[in-house]
Amino acid sequence: MIQSHKITVLAIGSTGDIYPYCALALGLQQAGHQVTVATNYNFENFVRGLGLDFAAIAGDYRLLLSSESGQKILQGETAKLIEDDLLKQQMNDALAAAEGTEVLIFNHLAIWGYHVAERLEVPTFLASTIPLSATRSFPFLKFSEEPKANLAKGWLNYSSYILIELLSTWQGRAVTNSVRKAWGLPKLPALGPRFRRDRPRYLSFLPILYGVSPSLVSKPKDWSSSIYLTGVWFLDRLEHYEPPAALTQFLDAGETPICVGFGSMIDASSEVLTNIVLAALLASKQRAVILSGWGGLGKIKIPDDLKAQIFIVDAVPHSWLFSQVKAVVYHGGSGTTAAVCRAGIPAVVVPYFADQAGWANRLYRLGVSPKPIPRKQLTVESLADAIKVATSDTQMQQKAALLGRKISSENGVEQAVAIVHQYLQNQ
């Protein structure tokens, strides 16, 4: 039996970024470990409400995504979301949070957790809900593509990861080396950690846990044995959710609705987006539960002819709501993608940025979603047409149901905890 360890799970980001790591933390806690979740300060009540210890990291991604830089990023442009002072504060907060820890697990948005691990000299895992390890099978964030046996293509695919890694390293190198110096760590080479010769033994073969379903993305053949697709880390502690009476009444009052929500995406014009959604619902003749999310979707005066057809609520646990609807219109985030797929219903994906297009195209290739509609190309007609397909295509519905059964049979948290235990026993 594995002995109890003090474990710090370092995860920053939006709501959808944080939930999977809370699920992983709960799994580790249930296995007998003392677990602290170190995350952005605005999640303190949520984390503590789950019965987990909490440590604060600077930065509120809701405010960051609302900023000028955040809006540029959401529109697919290049911008710097985390300024140098905030990055330095986050790194120092993380070191303080992890002081005395025996195991560190950090997520992809807190990639600088690598330096915290080096400072503390503890067993460490990188954990991510997005496949980010270099491979010849597909380019960076294009995991929707089918692997092709093409030497030149494979080389270009692999190089795309190295290029992104180098750009990321160069962008934050000055701050990172400044913090490392203050921590008594050696300066990193210009090309970053991958190319250093003095890499500590415990960071030489960093195990990577991907909270991704193998039913959605197959493990590339050129990934090492220390890279794992564990299955999704679902946060099912919310299973005892009691919905508002008004929501239950709406669900019971007519035909099964769809769900529309864009999660943490803060749209440049929430009013315009809401009007597109409402018009598309009218054109497709669908009832809908609208999740306002961070962007305030639906926070306008609703036309009288639609009031009885929609129900607007800030947030509802996906594990509960998606079992009550027949399709979901959403932004393509990894967490919502997993929840929709597990529910066994079709999706309509409107990707904004980053990995969202990858998930959107993956679902399209699997036949469980109409063709994705990038946010910049979203119109009433395109959305209405996609909703009509998702709610009427029986073959798509059957494929979605089959995928849902596959994902429901997986236990990503249990698998990830077992892998952590395996490594700790071999230390």
Coordinates of C-alpha atoms in Angstrom, one line a residue:
M1 CA 0.0 0.0 0.0
I2 CA 1.3 3.4 -0.9
Q3 CA 2.2 5.7 2.0
S4 CA 0.5 9.1 2.4
H5 CA 2.2 12.0 0.7
K6 CA 1.8 15.8 0.9
I7 CA 0.9 16.7 -2.7
T8 CA 0.4 20.1 -4.3
V9 CA -1.7 20.4 -7.4
L10 CA -0.7 23.7 -9.2
A11 CA -3.3 24.7 -11.7
I12 CA -4.2 28.1 -13.0
G13 CA -6.7 29.3 -15.7
S14 CA -10.4 29.7 -16.2
T15 CA -13.2 27.6 -14.6
G16 CA -12.9 24.9 -17.2
D17 CA -9.1 24.8 -16.7
I18 CA -9.5 24.3 -12.9
Y19 CA -12.2 21.7 -12.6
P20 CA -10.3 18.7 -13.9
Y21 CA -7.4 19.3 -11.5
C22 CA -9.8 19.6 -8.6
A23 CA -11.2 16.2 -9.7
L24 CA -7.6 14.8 -9.8
A25 CA -6.9 16.3 -6.3
L26 CA -10.0 14.7 -4.9
G27 CA -8.9 11.4 -6.3
L28 CA -5.5 11.7 -4.6
Q29 CA -7.2 12.8 -1.4
Q30 CA -9.5 9.8 -1.4
A31 CA -6.4 7.6 -1.9
G32 CA -5.1 8.9 1.4
H33 CA -2.9 11.8 0.5
Q34 CA -2.9 15.4 1.9
V35 CA -3.6 17.5 -1.1
T36 CA -3.4 21.3 -1.6
V37 CA -4.8 22.9 -4.7
A38 CA -2.8 26.0 -5.6
T39 CA -4.8 28.1 -8.0
N40 CA -6.0 31.6 -8.8
Y41 CA -7.4 33.4 -5.7
N42 CA -10.9 33.7 -7.2
F43 CA -11.4 30.0 -6.9
E44 CA -10.8 29.8 -3.1
N45 CA -14.5 29.3 -2.1
F46 CA -15.0 26.7 -4.8
V47 CA -11.9 24.7 -3.8
R48 CA -12.5 24.8 -0.1
G49 CA -16.2 23.9 -0.7
L50 CA -14.9 20.6 -2.2
G51 CA -13.1 19.8 1.0
L52 CA -9.6 20.5 -0.4
D53 CA -6.9 22.7 1.1
F54 CA -6.3 25.9 -0.9
A55 CA -3.3 28.1 -1.7
A56 CA -3.7 31.4 -3.6
I57 CA -1.9 32.2 -6.9
A58 CA -2.1 35.7 -8.3
G59 CA -4.2 36.4 -11.3
D60 CA -7.9 36.2 -12.2
Y61 CA -8.5 34.9 -15.7
R62 CA -11.9 36.5 -15.9
L63 CA -10.3 39.9 -15.6
L64 CA -7.3 38.9 -17.8
L65 CA -9.6 37.7 -20.7
S66 CA -11.6 40.9 -20.3
S67 CA -8.5 43.0 -20.9
E68 CA -7.4 44.4 -24.2
S69 CA -4.8 41.7 -24.6
G70 CA -7.3 39.0 -23.6
Q71 CA -9.8 40.2 -26.2
K72 CA -7.1 40.0 -28.9
I73 CA -6.3 36.5 -27.9
L74 CA -9.9 35.4 -28.0
Q75 CA -10.2 36.8 -31.5
G76 CA -7.2 34.7 -32.6
E77 CA -4.6 37.5 -32.5
T78 CA -1.2 37.4 -30.8
A79 CA -0.9 39.2 -27.5
K80 CA 0.8 38.9 -24.1
L81 CA -1.8 37.9 -21.6
I82 CA 0.4 37.6 -18.5
E83 CA 2.6 40.6 -17.9
D84 CA 6.1 40.2 -16.4
D85 CA 5.2 41.4 -12.9
L86 CA 2.2 39.0 -12.7
L87 CA 4.3 36.1 -13.9
K88 CA 6.9 36.8 -11.3
Q89 CA 4.2 37.0 -8.6
Q90 CA 2.6 33.7 -9.8
M91 CA 5.9 31.9 -9.6
N92 CA 6.7 33.2 -6.1
D93 CA 3.2 32.4 -5.0
A94 CA 3.5 28.9 -6.3
L95 CA 6.8 28.3 -4.5
A96 CA 5.3 29.5 -1.2
A97 CA 2.2 27.4 -1.7
A98 CA 4.3 24.3 -2.4
E99 CA 6.8 24.7 0.5
G100 CA 7.1 21.4 2.3
T101 CA 5.3 19.5 -0.4
E102 CA 6.5 16.0 -1.3
V103 CA 5.0 15.8 -4.8
L104 CA 4.2 18.5 -7.3
I105 CA 1.7 18.3 -10.1
F106 CA 1.4 21.3 -12.4
N107 CA -0.8 22.1 -15.3
H108 CA 0.1 23.4 -18.8
L109 CA -0.9 27.0 -18.0
A110 CA 1.5 26.9 -15.0
I111 CA 4.3 25.4 -17.1
W112 CA 6.7 27.4 -14.9
G113 CA 5.9 24.8 -12.3
Y114 CA 9.0 23.1 -13.7
H115 CA 11.2 25.7 -11.9
V116 CA 9.2 25.3 -8.7
A117 CA 9.9 21.6 -8.9
E118 CA 13.6 22.2 -9.4
R119 CA 13.8 24.5 -6.5
L120 CA 12.0 22.0 -4.2
E121 CA 13.7 18.9 -5.6
V122 CA 10.6 16.7 -5.4
P123 CA 8.9 14.2 -7.7
T124 CA 7.0 16.1 -10.3
F125 CA 4.3 15.5 -12.9
L126 CA 3.1 17.7 -15.7
A127 CA -0.7 17.3 -16.1
S128 CA -2.7 18.7 -19.0
T129 CA -6.2 18.4 -20.6
I130 CA -4.7 19.1 -24.0
P131 CA -2.3 16.9 -25.9
L132 CA 0.9 19.1 -26.1
S133 CA 3.8 16.6 -26.4
A134 CA 5.8 16.8 -29.6
T135 CA 4.9 14.2 -32.2
R136 CA 5.2 13.5 -35.9
S137 CA 1.6 12.4 -36.0
F138 CA 0.0 15.9 -36.0
P139 CA 1.0 19.6 -35.7
F140 CA 0.7 21.6 -32.5
L141 CA -3.0 21.9 -31.4
K142 CA -4.1 20.0 -34.6
F143 CA -4.8 16.7 -32.9
S144 CA -7.9 16.4 -34.9
E145 CA -5.8 15.4 -37.9
E146 CA -5.4 11.7 -38.8
P147 CA -1.7 10.6 -38.7
K148 CA -0.1 10.2 -42.1
A149 CA 3.0 8.2 -43.0
N150 CA 4.9 11.1 -44.6
L151 CA 8.5 11.8 -43.6
A152 CA 8.5 15.4 -44.5
K153 CA 5.1 16.1 -43.0
G154 CA 6.1 14.2 -39.8
W155 CA 9.2 16.4 -39.5
L156 CA 7.2 19.6 -39.9
N157 CA 4.6 18.4 -37.4
Y158 CA 7.3 17.7 -34.8
S159 CA 9.1 21.0 -35.5
S160 CA 5.9 22.9 -34.8
Y161 CA 6.0 21.9 -31.1
I162 CA 9.7 22.9 -30.8
L163 CA 9.0 26.3 -32.4
I164 CA 6.1 27.0 -30.0
E165 CA 8.3 25.9 -27.1
L166 CA 11.1 28.2 -28.2
L167 CA 8.8 31.2 -28.7
S168 CA 7.3 30.6 -25.2
T169 CA 10.7 30.3 -23.7
W170 CA 12.0 33.5 -25.3
Q171 CA 8.9 35.5 -24.3
G172 CA 9.3 34.8 -20.6
R173 CA 13.0 34.1 -20.4
A174 CA 14.1 37.3 -18.7
V175 CA 11.6 37.0 -15.9
T176 CA 12.1 33.3 -15.5
N177 CA 15.9 33.6 -15.2
S178 CA 15.4 36.5 -12.8
V179 CA 13.2 34.4 -10.5
R180 CA 15.6 31.4 -10.9
K181 CA 18.5 33.5 -9.8
A182 CA 16.6 34.7 -6.7
W183 CA 15.8 31.1 -5.9
G184 CA 19.5 30.1 -6.3
L185 CA 18.9 28.1 -9.5
P186 CA 21.2 28.2 -12.6
K187 CA 20.4 30.4 -15.6
L188 CA 18.6 28.5 -18.3
P189 CA 20.2 28.3 -21.8
A190 CA 18.8 30.5 -24.5
L191 CA 16.9 27.5 -26.1
G192 CA 15.2 26.6 -22.8
P193 CA 14.9 23.6 -20.5
R194 CA 14.8 21.0 -23.4
F195 CA 18.3 21.8 -24.4
R196 CA 20.0 22.2 -21.0
R197 CA 22.8 19.8 -20.1
D198 CA 22.6 20.3 -16.3
R199 CA 19.0 19.0 -16.0
P200 CA 18.4 17.4 -12.6
R201 CA 17.7 13.7 -12.6
Y202 CA 14.2 14.0 -11.3
L203 CA 13.3 16.4 -14.2
S204 CA 15.1 14.3 -16.9
F205 CA 12.1 12.1 -17.6
L206 CA 9.2 14.2 -16.5
P207 CA 6.0 12.0 -16.5
I208 CA 3.1 13.6 -18.3
L209 CA -0.5 12.9 -17.5
Y210 CA -3.1 13.8 -20.1
G211 CA -6.7 14.0 -18.8
V212 CA -7.8 13.1 -22.3
S213 CA -10.0 10.3 -23.5
P214 CA -8.3 7.7 -25.8
S215 CA -11.7 7.5 -27.4
L216 CA -11.2 11.1 -28.6
V217 CA -7.4 11.2 -29.3
S218 CA -5.3 8.1 -29.9
K219 CA -1.8 8.0 -28.3
P220 CA 0.8 8.8 -31.0
K221 CA 3.3 5.9 -31.6
D222 CA 6.3 8.2 -31.0
W223 CA 5.3 9.4 -27.6
S224 CA 7.5 7.9 -24.8
S225 CA 6.3 5.4 -22.2
S226 CA 6.2 8.2 -19.6
I227 CA 3.4 10.0 -21.5
Y228 CA -0.1 8.8 -20.5
L229 CA -3.6 9.3 -21.8
T230 CA -5.5 8.5 -18.6
G231 CA -9.0 9.4 -19.6
V232 CA -10.8 12.6 -18.6
W233 CA -10.7 13.9 -15.0
F234 CA -14.4 14.5 -14.5
L235 CA -15.4 16.5 -11.4
D236 CA -18.5 14.5 -10.3
R237 CA -18.6 15.8 -6.7
L238 CA -21.4 18.0 -8.0
E239 CA -23.7 14.9 -8.6
H240 CA -26.0 15.9 -5.8
Y241 CA -26.9 19.2 -7.5
E242 CA -30.4 20.5 -6.9
P243 CA -31.6 22.5 -9.9
P244 CA -33.8 25.6 -9.4
A245 CA -37.5 24.8 -9.5
A246 CA -37.9 27.1 -12.4
L247 CA -35.4 25.2 -14.5
T248 CA -37.0 21.9 -13.7
Q249 CA -40.4 23.3 -14.7
F250 CA -38.9 24.6 -18.0
L251 CA -37.4 21.2 -18.8
D252 CA -40.8 19.5 -18.1
A253 CA -42.9 22.1 -20.0
G254 CA -42.2 21.0 -23.6
E255 CA -39.9 19.2 -26.0
T256 CA -36.4 18.4 -24.9
P257 CA -34.3 21.6 -25.3
I258 CA -30.7 22.1 -26.4
C259 CA -28.1 23.9 -24.3
V260 CA -26.2 27.0 -25.5
G261 CA -23.2 28.3 -23.6
F262 CA -19.7 29.6 -24.3
G263 CA -18.2 29.1 -20.8
S264 CA -15.3 31.4 -20.0
M265 CA -15.3 33.1 -23.4
I266 CA -15.8 36.8 -22.9
D267 CA -17.1 37.9 -26.3
A268 CA -16.2 41.3 -27.7
S269 CA -19.9 41.9 -28.1
S270 CA -22.1 39.7 -25.9
E271 CA -25.2 41.5 -27.2
V272 CA -24.4 40.7 -30.8
L273 CA -23.7 37.1 -29.9
T274 CA -26.9 36.8 -27.9
N275 CA -29.0 38.1 -30.8
I276 CA -27.4 35.6 -33.2
V277 CA -28.2 32.8 -30.8
L278 CA -31.7 33.9 -30.2
A279 CA -32.4 34.3 -33.9
A280 CA -30.9 30.9 -34.7
L281 CA -33.1 29.3 -32.0
L282 CA -36.1 30.9 -33.5
A283 CA -35.1 29.7 -37.0
S284 CA -34.4 26.2 -35.9
K285 CA -37.5 26.0 -33.7
Q286 CA -35.6 24.8 -30.7
R287 CA -36.1 25.4 -27.0
A288 CA -32.9 26.1 -25.1
V289 CA -31.2 26.5 -21.8
I290 CA -28.8 29.3 -22.1
L291 CA -25.7 29.4 -19.8
S292 CA -24.6 33.0 -19.4
G293 CA -21.1 32.1 -18.3
W294 CA -18.3 34.7 -18.0
G295 CA -19.4 36.5 -21.1
G296 CA -23.0 37.3 -20.0
L297 CA -24.7 35.5 -22.8
G298 CA -28.5 36.2 -22.8
K299 CA -28.2 39.3 -20.6
I300 CA -30.4 41.4 -22.8
K301 CA -34.1 42.1 -23.2
I302 CA -35.6 38.9 -24.6
P303 CA -38.2 39.2 -27.4
D304 CA -41.7 38.2 -26.2
D305 CA -42.0 35.5 -28.8
L306 CA -39.0 33.7 -27.3
K307 CA -39.5 34.1 -23.6
A308 CA -41.3 30.8 -23.3
Q309 CA -38.7 29.0 -25.4
I310 CA -35.6 29.8 -23.4
F311 CA -34.3 29.6 -19.9
I312 CA -31.3 31.7 -18.9
V313 CA -29.1 30.7 -16.0
D314 CA -25.5 31.7 -15.0
A315 CA -24.2 28.2 -14.7
V316 CA -25.4 24.6 -14.1
P317 CA -23.2 21.5 -13.6
H318 CA -22.6 19.9 -17.0
S319 CA -22.8 16.4 -15.6
W320 CA -26.4 17.1 -14.7
L321 CA -27.6 19.5 -17.4
F322 CA -26.3 17.6 -20.4
S323 CA -28.3 14.6 -19.5
Q324 CA -31.4 16.7 -19.8
V325 CA -30.8 18.2 -23.3
K326 CA -30.4 16.8 -26.8
A327 CA -27.5 18.8 -28.1
V328 CA -25.0 21.5 -26.9
V329 CA -23.8 24.6 -28.7
Y330 CA -20.5 25.7 -27.1
H331 CA -17.0 27.1 -27.6
G332 CA -14.9 23.9 -27.9
G333 CA -13.1 24.0 -24.5
S334 CA -11.6 20.7 -23.5
G335 CA -13.7 20.2 -20.4
T336 CA -17.0 21.0 -22.1
T337 CA -16.0 18.8 -25.0
A338 CA -15.5 15.9 -22.7
A339 CA -18.8 16.5 -20.8
V340 CA -20.8 16.7 -24.1
C341 CA -19.2 13.5 -25.4
R342 CA -19.8 11.6 -22.2
A343 CA -23.4 12.7 -22.3
G344 CA -23.7 11.0 -25.6
I345 CA -25.3 13.9 -27.5
P346 CA -24.3 15.8 -30.6
A347 CA -22.4 19.1 -30.4
V348 CA -22.3 22.3 -32.3
V349 CA -18.9 23.9 -31.8
V350 CA -18.1 27.6 -32.2
P351 CA -14.4 27.7 -31.5
Y352 CA -12.7 31.0 -30.5
F353 CA -8.9 30.2 -30.1
A354 CA -6.2 27.8 -29.0
D355 CA -7.1 24.1 -28.7
Q356 CA -10.8 24.8 -29.3
A357 CA -10.6 24.3 -33.1
G358 CA -8.7 21.1 -32.5
W359 CA -11.6 19.6 -30.4
A360 CA -14.2 21.0 -32.8
N361 CA -12.6 19.4 -35.8
R362 CA -12.0 16.1 -33.9
L363 CA -15.8 15.9 -33.1
Y364 CA -16.6 16.6 -36.7
R365 CA -14.3 13.9 -37.9
L366 CA -15.8 11.5 -35.4
G367 CA -19.3 12.3 -36.9
V368 CA -20.8 13.6 -33.6
S369 CA -20.9 17.2 -34.7
P370 CA -21.7 19.3 -37.8
K371 CA -18.8 21.2 -39.3
P372 CA -17.4 23.7 -36.8
I373 CA -18.3 27.4 -37.1
P374 CA -15.4 29.6 -36.1
R375 CA -16.7 32.5 -34.0
K376 CA -15.6 35.1 -36.6
Q377 CA -17.7 33.3 -39.2
L378 CA -20.8 32.8 -37.0
T379 CA -24.1 33.9 -38.5
V380 CA -27.7 33.3 -37.7
E381 CA -28.0 31.1 -40.8
S382 CA -24.9 29.0 -40.1
L383 CA -25.8 28.4 -36.5
A384 CA -29.4 27.6 -37.3
D385 CA -28.4 25.1 -40.0
A386 CA -25.9 23.4 -37.6
I387 CA -28.5 23.2 -34.8
K388 CA -31.0 21.6 -37.3
V389 CA -28.4 18.9 -38.2
A390 CA -27.4 18.2 -34.6
T391 CA -31.1 17.8 -33.5
S392 CA -32.3 15.7 -36.5
D393 CA -29.4 13.6 -37.9
T394 CA -30.1 10.1 -36.4
Q395 CA -26.8 8.7 -37.6
M396 CA -25.0 11.6 -35.8
Q397 CA -27.0 10.9 -32.7
Q398 CA -26.2 7.2 -32.7
K399 CA -22.5 7.9 -33.1
A400 CA -22.7 10.4 -30.2
A401 CA -24.4 7.8 -28.0
L402 CA -21.8 5.2 -28.8
L403 CA -19.0 7.6 -28.0
G404 CA -20.8 8.5 -24.8
R405 CA -20.8 4.9 -23.7
K406 CA -17.1 4.5 -24.4
I407 CA -16.1 7.6 -22.4
S408 CA -18.5 6.7 -19.6
S409 CA -16.6 3.4 -19.2
E410 CA -13.3 5.1 -18.6
N411 CA -12.1 6.3 -15.2
G412 CA -9.4 9.0 -15.8
V413 CA -9.0 10.0 -12.2
E414 CA -8.5 6.4 -11.0
Q415 CA -6.0 5.8 -13.8
A416 CA -4.0 9.0 -13.1
V417 CA -3.8 8.2 -9.4
A418 CA -2.6 4.7 -10.1
I419 CA 0.2 6.2 -12.3
V420 CA 1.2 8.6 -9.6
H421 CA 1.4 5.8 -7.1
Q422 CA 3.5 3.7 -9.5
Y423 CA 6.1 6.5 -9.9
L424 CA 6.2 7.2 -6.1
Q425 CA 6.8 3.5 -5.3
N426 CA 9.7 3.5 -7.7
Q427 CA 11.4 6.6 -6.3

